XYZ file of C-alpha atoms in Angstrom:
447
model
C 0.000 0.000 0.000
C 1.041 3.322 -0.912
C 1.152 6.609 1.016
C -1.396 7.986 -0.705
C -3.315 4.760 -0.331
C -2.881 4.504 3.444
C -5.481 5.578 5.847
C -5.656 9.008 7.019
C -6.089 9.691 10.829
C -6.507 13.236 11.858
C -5.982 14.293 15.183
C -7.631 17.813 16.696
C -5.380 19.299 19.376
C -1.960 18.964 20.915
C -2.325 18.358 23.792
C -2.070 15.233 26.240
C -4.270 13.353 24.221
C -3.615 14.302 20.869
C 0.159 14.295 21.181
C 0.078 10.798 22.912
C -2.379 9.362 20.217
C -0.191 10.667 17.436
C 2.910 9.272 18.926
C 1.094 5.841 19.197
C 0.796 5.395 15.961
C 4.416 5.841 14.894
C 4.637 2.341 13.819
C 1.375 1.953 11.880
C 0.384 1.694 8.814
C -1.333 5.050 8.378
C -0.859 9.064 7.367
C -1.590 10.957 10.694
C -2.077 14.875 10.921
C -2.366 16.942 14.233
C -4.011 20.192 13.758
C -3.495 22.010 16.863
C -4.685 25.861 17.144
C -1.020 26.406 18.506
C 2.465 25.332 17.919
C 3.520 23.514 21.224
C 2.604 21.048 23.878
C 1.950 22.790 26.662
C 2.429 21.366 30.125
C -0.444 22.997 31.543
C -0.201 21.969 35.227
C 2.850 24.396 35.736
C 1.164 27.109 33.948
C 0.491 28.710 37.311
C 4.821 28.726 37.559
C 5.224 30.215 34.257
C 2.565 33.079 35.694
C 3.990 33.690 38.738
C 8.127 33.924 37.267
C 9.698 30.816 38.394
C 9.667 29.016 35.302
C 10.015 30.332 31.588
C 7.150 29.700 28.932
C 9.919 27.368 26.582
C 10.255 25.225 30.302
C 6.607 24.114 29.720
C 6.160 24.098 26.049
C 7.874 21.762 23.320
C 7.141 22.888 19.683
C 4.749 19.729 18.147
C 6.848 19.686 15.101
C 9.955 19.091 17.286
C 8.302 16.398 19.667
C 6.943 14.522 16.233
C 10.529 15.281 13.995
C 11.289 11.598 13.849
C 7.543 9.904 13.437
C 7.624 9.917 9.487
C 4.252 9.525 9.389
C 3.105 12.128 10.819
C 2.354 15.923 9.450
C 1.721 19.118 11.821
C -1.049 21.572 10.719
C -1.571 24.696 12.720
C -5.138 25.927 12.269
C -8.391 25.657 14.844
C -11.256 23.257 13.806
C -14.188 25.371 13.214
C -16.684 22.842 11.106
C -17.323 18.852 9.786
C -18.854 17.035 7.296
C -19.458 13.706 8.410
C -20.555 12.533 4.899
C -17.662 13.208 3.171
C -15.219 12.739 6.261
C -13.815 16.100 5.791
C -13.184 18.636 8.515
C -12.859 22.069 7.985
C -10.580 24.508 10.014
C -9.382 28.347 10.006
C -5.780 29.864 9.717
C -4.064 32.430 11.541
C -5.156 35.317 8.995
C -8.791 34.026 8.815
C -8.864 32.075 6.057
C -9.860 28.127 5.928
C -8.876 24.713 4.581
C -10.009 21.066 4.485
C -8.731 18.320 5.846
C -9.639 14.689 4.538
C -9.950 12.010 7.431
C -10.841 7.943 7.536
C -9.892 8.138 11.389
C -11.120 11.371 13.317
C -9.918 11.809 17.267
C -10.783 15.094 18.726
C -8.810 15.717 21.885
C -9.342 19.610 21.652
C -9.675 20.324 24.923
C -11.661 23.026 27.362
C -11.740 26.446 27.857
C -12.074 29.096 30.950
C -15.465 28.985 31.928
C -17.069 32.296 32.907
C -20.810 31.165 34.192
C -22.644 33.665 31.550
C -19.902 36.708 32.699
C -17.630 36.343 30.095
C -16.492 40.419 30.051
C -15.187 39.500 33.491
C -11.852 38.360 30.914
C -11.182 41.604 30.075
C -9.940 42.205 34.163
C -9.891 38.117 35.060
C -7.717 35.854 33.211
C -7.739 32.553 33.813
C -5.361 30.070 33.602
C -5.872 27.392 30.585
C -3.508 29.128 27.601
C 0.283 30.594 27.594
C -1.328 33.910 26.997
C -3.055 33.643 30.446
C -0.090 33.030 32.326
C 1.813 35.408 30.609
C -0.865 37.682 31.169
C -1.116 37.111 35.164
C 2.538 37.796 35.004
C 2.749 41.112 33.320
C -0.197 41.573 35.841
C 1.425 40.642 38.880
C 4.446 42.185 38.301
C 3.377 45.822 37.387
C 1.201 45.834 40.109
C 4.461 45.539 42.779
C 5.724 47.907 40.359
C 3.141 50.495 40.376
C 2.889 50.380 44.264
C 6.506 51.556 44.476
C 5.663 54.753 42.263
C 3.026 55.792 44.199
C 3.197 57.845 47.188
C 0.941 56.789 50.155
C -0.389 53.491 51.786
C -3.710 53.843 50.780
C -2.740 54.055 47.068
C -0.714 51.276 47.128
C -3.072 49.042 48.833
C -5.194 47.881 45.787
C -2.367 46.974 44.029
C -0.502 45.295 46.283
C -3.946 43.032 46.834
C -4.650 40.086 44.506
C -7.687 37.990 44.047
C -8.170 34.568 43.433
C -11.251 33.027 42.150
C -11.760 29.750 43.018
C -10.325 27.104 45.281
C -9.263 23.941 43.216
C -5.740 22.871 42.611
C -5.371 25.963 39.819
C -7.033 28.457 42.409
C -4.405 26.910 45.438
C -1.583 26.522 43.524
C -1.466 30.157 41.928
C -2.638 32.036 45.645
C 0.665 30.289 46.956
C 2.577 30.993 44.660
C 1.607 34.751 44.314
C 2.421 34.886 48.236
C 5.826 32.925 47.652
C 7.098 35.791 44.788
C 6.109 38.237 47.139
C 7.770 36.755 50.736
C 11.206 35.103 49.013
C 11.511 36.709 45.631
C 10.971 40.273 45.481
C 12.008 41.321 49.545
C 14.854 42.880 49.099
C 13.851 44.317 45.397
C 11.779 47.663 46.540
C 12.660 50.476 48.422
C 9.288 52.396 49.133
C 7.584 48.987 49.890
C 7.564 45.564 51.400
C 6.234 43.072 48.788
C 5.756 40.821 51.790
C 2.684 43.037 52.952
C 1.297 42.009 49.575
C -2.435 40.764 50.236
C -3.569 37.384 48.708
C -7.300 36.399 48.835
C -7.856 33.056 47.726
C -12.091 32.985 47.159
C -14.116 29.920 47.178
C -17.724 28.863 46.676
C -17.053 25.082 48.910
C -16.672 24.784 52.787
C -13.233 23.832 52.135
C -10.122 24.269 49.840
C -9.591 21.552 47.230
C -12.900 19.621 47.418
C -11.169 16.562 45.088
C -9.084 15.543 47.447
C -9.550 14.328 50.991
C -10.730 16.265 53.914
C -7.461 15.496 55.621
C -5.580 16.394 52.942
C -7.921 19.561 52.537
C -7.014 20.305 56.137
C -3.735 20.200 55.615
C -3.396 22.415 52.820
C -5.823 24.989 54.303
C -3.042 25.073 57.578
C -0.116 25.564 54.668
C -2.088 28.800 53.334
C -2.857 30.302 56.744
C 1.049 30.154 57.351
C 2.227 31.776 54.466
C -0.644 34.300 54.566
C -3.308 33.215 52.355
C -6.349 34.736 53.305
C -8.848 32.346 52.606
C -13.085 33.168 52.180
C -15.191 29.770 51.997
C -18.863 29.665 50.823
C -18.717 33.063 48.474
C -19.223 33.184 45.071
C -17.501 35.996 42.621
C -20.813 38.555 41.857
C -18.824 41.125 39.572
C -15.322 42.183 38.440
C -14.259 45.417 37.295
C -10.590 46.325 36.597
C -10.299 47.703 40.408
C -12.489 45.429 42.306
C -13.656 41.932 42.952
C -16.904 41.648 44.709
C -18.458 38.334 46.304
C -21.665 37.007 47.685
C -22.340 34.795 50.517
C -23.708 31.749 49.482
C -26.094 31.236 52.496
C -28.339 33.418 54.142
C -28.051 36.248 54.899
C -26.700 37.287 51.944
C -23.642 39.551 52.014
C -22.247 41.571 49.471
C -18.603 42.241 49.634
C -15.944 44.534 47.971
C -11.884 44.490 47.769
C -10.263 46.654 46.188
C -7.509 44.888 43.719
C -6.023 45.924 40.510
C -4.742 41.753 40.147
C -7.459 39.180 39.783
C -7.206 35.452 38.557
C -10.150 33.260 37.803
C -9.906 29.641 37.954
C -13.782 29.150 38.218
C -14.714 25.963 35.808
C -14.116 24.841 32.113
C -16.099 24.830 29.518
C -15.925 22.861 25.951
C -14.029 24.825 23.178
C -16.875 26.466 20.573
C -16.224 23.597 18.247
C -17.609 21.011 20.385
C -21.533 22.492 19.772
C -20.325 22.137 15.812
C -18.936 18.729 16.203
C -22.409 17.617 18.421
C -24.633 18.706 15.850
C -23.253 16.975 12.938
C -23.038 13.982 14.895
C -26.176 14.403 16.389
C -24.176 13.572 19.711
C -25.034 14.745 23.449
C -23.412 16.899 25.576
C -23.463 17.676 29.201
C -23.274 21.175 31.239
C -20.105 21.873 30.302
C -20.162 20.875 26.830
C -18.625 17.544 27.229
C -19.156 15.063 24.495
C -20.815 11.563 25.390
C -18.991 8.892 24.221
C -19.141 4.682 24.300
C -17.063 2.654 26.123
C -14.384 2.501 23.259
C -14.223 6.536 23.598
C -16.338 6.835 20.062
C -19.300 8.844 19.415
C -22.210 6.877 19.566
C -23.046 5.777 15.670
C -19.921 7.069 14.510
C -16.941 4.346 14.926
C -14.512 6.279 13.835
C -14.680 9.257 15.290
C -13.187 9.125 18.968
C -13.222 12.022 21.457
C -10.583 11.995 24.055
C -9.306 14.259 27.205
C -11.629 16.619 28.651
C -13.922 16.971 25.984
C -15.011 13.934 26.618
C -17.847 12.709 28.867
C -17.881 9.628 30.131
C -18.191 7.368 34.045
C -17.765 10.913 36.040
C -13.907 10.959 34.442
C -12.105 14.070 35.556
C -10.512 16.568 33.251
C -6.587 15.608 34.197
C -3.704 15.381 32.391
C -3.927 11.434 32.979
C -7.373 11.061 31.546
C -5.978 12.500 28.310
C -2.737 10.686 28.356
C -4.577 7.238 28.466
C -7.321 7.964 26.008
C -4.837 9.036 23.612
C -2.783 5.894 24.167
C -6.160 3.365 24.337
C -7.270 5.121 20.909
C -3.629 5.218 18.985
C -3.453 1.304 19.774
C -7.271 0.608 18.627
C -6.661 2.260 15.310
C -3.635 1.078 14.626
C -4.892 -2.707 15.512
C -8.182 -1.902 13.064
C -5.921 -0.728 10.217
C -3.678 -4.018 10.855
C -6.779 -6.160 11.212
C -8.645 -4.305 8.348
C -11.230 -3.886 11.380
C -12.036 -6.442 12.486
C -10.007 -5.614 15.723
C -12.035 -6.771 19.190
C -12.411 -3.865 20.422
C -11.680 -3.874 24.512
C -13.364 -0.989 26.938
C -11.265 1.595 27.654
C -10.333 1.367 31.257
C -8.974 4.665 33.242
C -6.255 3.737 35.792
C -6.286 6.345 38.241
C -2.904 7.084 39.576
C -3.740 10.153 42.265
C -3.729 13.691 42.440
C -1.182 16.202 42.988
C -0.975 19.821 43.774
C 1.411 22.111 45.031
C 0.620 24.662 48.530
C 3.586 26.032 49.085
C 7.027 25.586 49.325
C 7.861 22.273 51.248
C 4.468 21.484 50.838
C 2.189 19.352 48.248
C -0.533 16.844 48.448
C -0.400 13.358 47.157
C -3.760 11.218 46.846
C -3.477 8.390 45.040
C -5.785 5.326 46.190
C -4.859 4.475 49.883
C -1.534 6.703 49.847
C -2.054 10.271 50.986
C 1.076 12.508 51.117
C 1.154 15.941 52.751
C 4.330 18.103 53.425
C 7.877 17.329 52.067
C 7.298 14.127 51.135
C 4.269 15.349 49.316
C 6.581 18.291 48.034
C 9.351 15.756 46.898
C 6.857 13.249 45.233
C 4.906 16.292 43.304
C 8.373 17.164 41.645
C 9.189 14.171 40.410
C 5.793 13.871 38.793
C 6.047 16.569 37.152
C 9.133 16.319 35.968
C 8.605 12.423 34.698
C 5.749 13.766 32.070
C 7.228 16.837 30.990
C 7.617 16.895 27.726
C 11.493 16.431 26.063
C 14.511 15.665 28.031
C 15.647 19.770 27.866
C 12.783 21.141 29.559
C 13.474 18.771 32.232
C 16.464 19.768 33.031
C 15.574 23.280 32.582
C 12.673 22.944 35.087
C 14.904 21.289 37.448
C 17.894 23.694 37.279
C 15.421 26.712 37.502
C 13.580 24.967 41.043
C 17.114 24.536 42.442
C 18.077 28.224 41.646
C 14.966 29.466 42.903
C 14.753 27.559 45.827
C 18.825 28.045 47.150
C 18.754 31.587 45.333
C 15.525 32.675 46.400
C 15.337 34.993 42.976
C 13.145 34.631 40.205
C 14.195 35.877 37.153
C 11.913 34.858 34.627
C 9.953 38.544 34.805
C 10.108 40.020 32.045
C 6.972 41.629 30.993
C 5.292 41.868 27.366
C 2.486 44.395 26.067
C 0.649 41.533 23.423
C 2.075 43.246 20.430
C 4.419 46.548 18.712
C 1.056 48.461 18.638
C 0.489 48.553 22.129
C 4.037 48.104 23.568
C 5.044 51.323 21.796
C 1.777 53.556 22.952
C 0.534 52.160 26.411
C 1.932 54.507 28.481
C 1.614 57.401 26.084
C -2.133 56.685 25.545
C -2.757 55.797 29.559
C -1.075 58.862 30.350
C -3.800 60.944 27.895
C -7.095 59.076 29.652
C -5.356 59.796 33.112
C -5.028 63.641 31.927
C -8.346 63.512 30.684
C-alpha cells in the first residue's frame, strides 16, 4: 500500500491526548495529521509557575513539530477546527489570517480540549484571566508584576493598597496553587527588590464557593493544605461566590443566608472558576447528532467513540464519560487506548475486538507552598515534604522532552537556594500597544 493509499487519521489538538495518540501510531500503517490551534505542547499543570516567574514559557512548552521530527508519518497543521462534514469525512478549520482549509480524514480523534469557563460573565476576561492558555499566564505575570511595580511609584499606603492586593477566584488545585505561589514571589523573591515597599505586605485572597479548599481531594488532605495557606498568609473566604469584576475590584456574595455583598479593592485578579468545551464542540455535536453535558462535554461509548460514529473518537476533557475528571492522565490514556485501537483496526482491516477503555487512576497532585504538596493516590495520601518531593518528580517524569526537564529542574534549584526569580520580564501583546501604552494611559489619566 502506498502513502497515498494509506489511511488518514486526523488528530484535533496537541495536547495530552492528541500528542500521545499521534505518537502511538508511529509504527502503523497510516498518514496521521495533528491540527493544533497552537504550535507547542503545553504542560499545563505548571502554567500557574510560568505566571507567577519561576519558570520560563519554553520550560513548559515543546514545539509539536519538534516532539513529532522523527515519526515519518506524521504531518503538523496549525489551524483551529471550526466545522465537519461527516458525509464526506472532511473537517474544515481556520488559519491564523482568517482564512480556511479542508482536511480529509478515515480516522477522526478530537482531543481539543476546554476552555475558561465564565458562568454567563464572560467580560469578566477583560480584568480576570484565567489560567488554561500561555497567553493567560503570561498575562497574570505582566499583571502581577506591574502591580508591585506600580505600588513603588506611588506615594501613600492607601494608594498602594489595591495593588498590592490580589484575588483569586476559586479554590481547586489551579485556584491553590497560583494564591501560593503569588504569596511565595512576594515573601522570598521580590524582599529585598523595593525600596518604598515591602512586597511581603502584599495581600492574597484566595475565594471559594465550597466549605473547604480543594474539594477533590480528601478532607485530611484539605485540612492540611488549608493550615499551609494560613502560614504563608493566604487569606482564605469559603462559601462566596464571585458577583462582579471590574478592573479595580472583585466583589463576592455569601452563598447562604443572609446574603452579604462584599468589595476588595484589587487591581490583580485570577479566575480559575470551571471549564467549559471549546466552541467547536456544539459544531462537532450537531453533525453527529451527539449529546453533551453542562459543560459541553461530548458523550462517548465505552471505546471513547461517538455513539453511531466508529470512527470518530473524542478523548481528554472533551469527553464525557463514568464521572472521568478533566486531568492530564485522563488525556494521556485515552490518547494511548485510541492510537493502539486504530492502529490494531488498520492491521486487522477492522475487524479488531475492540476492549473498553479502562482509566487507571494514579492520584492527584498539587502544590501549597514551598515544602508542601498533596499526594492522593488510592490508599496513599502525602502531605508536606514528602508530598513536596513526590509532586516534583511527577512533574518532571511527564514533561515533555529531556531539555525542559532539566531546565525545570535547574530553575527549582536556583529558585529555591537563590531565592530569585528571574523569569519577569513583561510583554504588552504586540508593537502596537508596547510602543503607545503609556503614552495613551497617560492621555485618559489627563483627561
Amino acid at each position: 500500500m502506498t502513502a497515498s493509499e494509506r489511511p488518514h487519521v486526523l488528530i484535533v489538538g496537541g495536547g495530552f491526548g492528541g500528542l500521545n495518540a499521534a505518537r502511538k501510531l508511529r509504527n502503523a500503517d497510516v498518514d496521521v495529521t495533528l491540527l493544533s490551534r497552537g504550535t507547542s505542547h503545553v504542560f499545563q499543570p505548571l502554567l500557574y509557575q510560568c505566571a507567577t516567574g519561576l519558570l520560563s514559557e519554553g520550560s513548559i512548552a515543546s514545539p509539536l513539530r519538534h516532539l513529532l521530527r522523527r515519526q515519518k508519518n506524521a504531518h503538523v497543521a496549525l489551524g483551529e477546527a471550526t466545522a465537519i462534514d461527516v458525509e464526506t469525512r472532511t473537517l474544515t478549520a481556520c488559519r491564523s489570517d482568517g482564512s480556511t482549509f479542508d482536511l480529509p480524514f478515515d480516522h477522526l480523534v478530537v482531543a481539543a480540549g476546554m476552555q475558561q469557563a465564565y458562568h454567563g460573565h464572560d467580560e469578566y476576561i477583560d480584568w480576570a484571566p484565567g489560567m488554561k492558555t500561555l497567553d493567560d499566564a503570561l498575562t497574570i505575570r505582566r499583571t502581577l508584576i506591574t502591580a508591585f511595580e506600580m505600588a513603588e511609584s506611588l506615594p501613600t499606603a492607601e494608594e498602594r493598597r489595591p495593588w498590592l492586593t490580589f484575588a483569586v477566584a476559586g479554590g481547586g488545585p489551579t485556584g491553590v496553587e497560583i494564591a501560593g505561589q503569588i504569596r511565595e514571589l512576594a515573601l522570598h523573591a521580590l524582599t529585598n527588590e523595593f525600596r518604598s515597599i515591602d512586597p511581603r505586605e502584599a495581600r492574597v485572597l484566595l475565594l471559594h464557593g465550597g466549605d473547604r479548599v480543594l474539594p477533590s481531594f480528601g478532607e485530611k488532605l484539605s485540612r492540611n493544605a488549608q493550615r499551609t495557606l494560613d502560614k504563608v498568609g493566604v487569606e482564605t473566604h469559603l462559601g462566596v461566590h464571585v458577583t462582579d469584576v471590574g478592573p479595580d475590584h472583585v466583589e463576592t456574595t455569601t452563598k447562604n443566608e443572609p446574603k452579604t455583598t462584599t468589595r476588595y479593592e484589587a487591581h490583580t485578579i485570577v479566575w480559575t472558576c470551571g471549564v467549559e468545551a471549546v466552541p467547536f464542540a456544539k459544531e462537532l455535536a450537531a453533525a453527529l447528532g451527539a449529546s453533551q453535558d453542562r459543560s459541553g462535554r461530548i458523550a462517548v461509548g465505552q471505546d471513547l467513540t461517538v455513539p453511531g460514529h466508529p470512527n470518530i473518537w473524542v478523548i481528554g476533557d472533551m469527553m464525557a464519560r463514568d464521572n472521568l475528571p478533566g486531568v492530564a492522565e485522563v488525556a494521556m490514556q485515552g490518547g494511548w487506548y485510541v492510537g493502539k485501537l486504530i492502529a490494531a483496526e488498520v492491521e486487522s482491516g477492522g475487524n479488531a475486538t475492540r476492549a473498553p477503555f479502562k482509566y487507571r487512576d494514579l492520584g492527584s497532585a498539587a502544590y501549597v507552598a514551598r515544602g508542601h504538596a498533596l499526594i492522593q493516590a488510592g490508599p496513599l495520601h502525602l502531605s508536606g515534604r514528602l508530598g513536596w518531593i513526590f509532586w516534583g518528580v511527577i512533574h518532571i517524569a511527564f514533561l515533555a522532552g529531556g531539555r525542559n526537564r532539566v531546565g525545570t529542574v535547574l530553575n527549582w534549584a536556583a529558585t529555591l537556594f537563590l531565592g530569585s526569580r528571574r523569569e519577569r520580564a513583561i510583554t504588552f501583546g504586540d508593537s502596537r500597544i508596547a510602543r503607545n501604552t503609556y503614552f495613551t494611559n497617560a492621555r485618559k489619566n489627563a483627561s
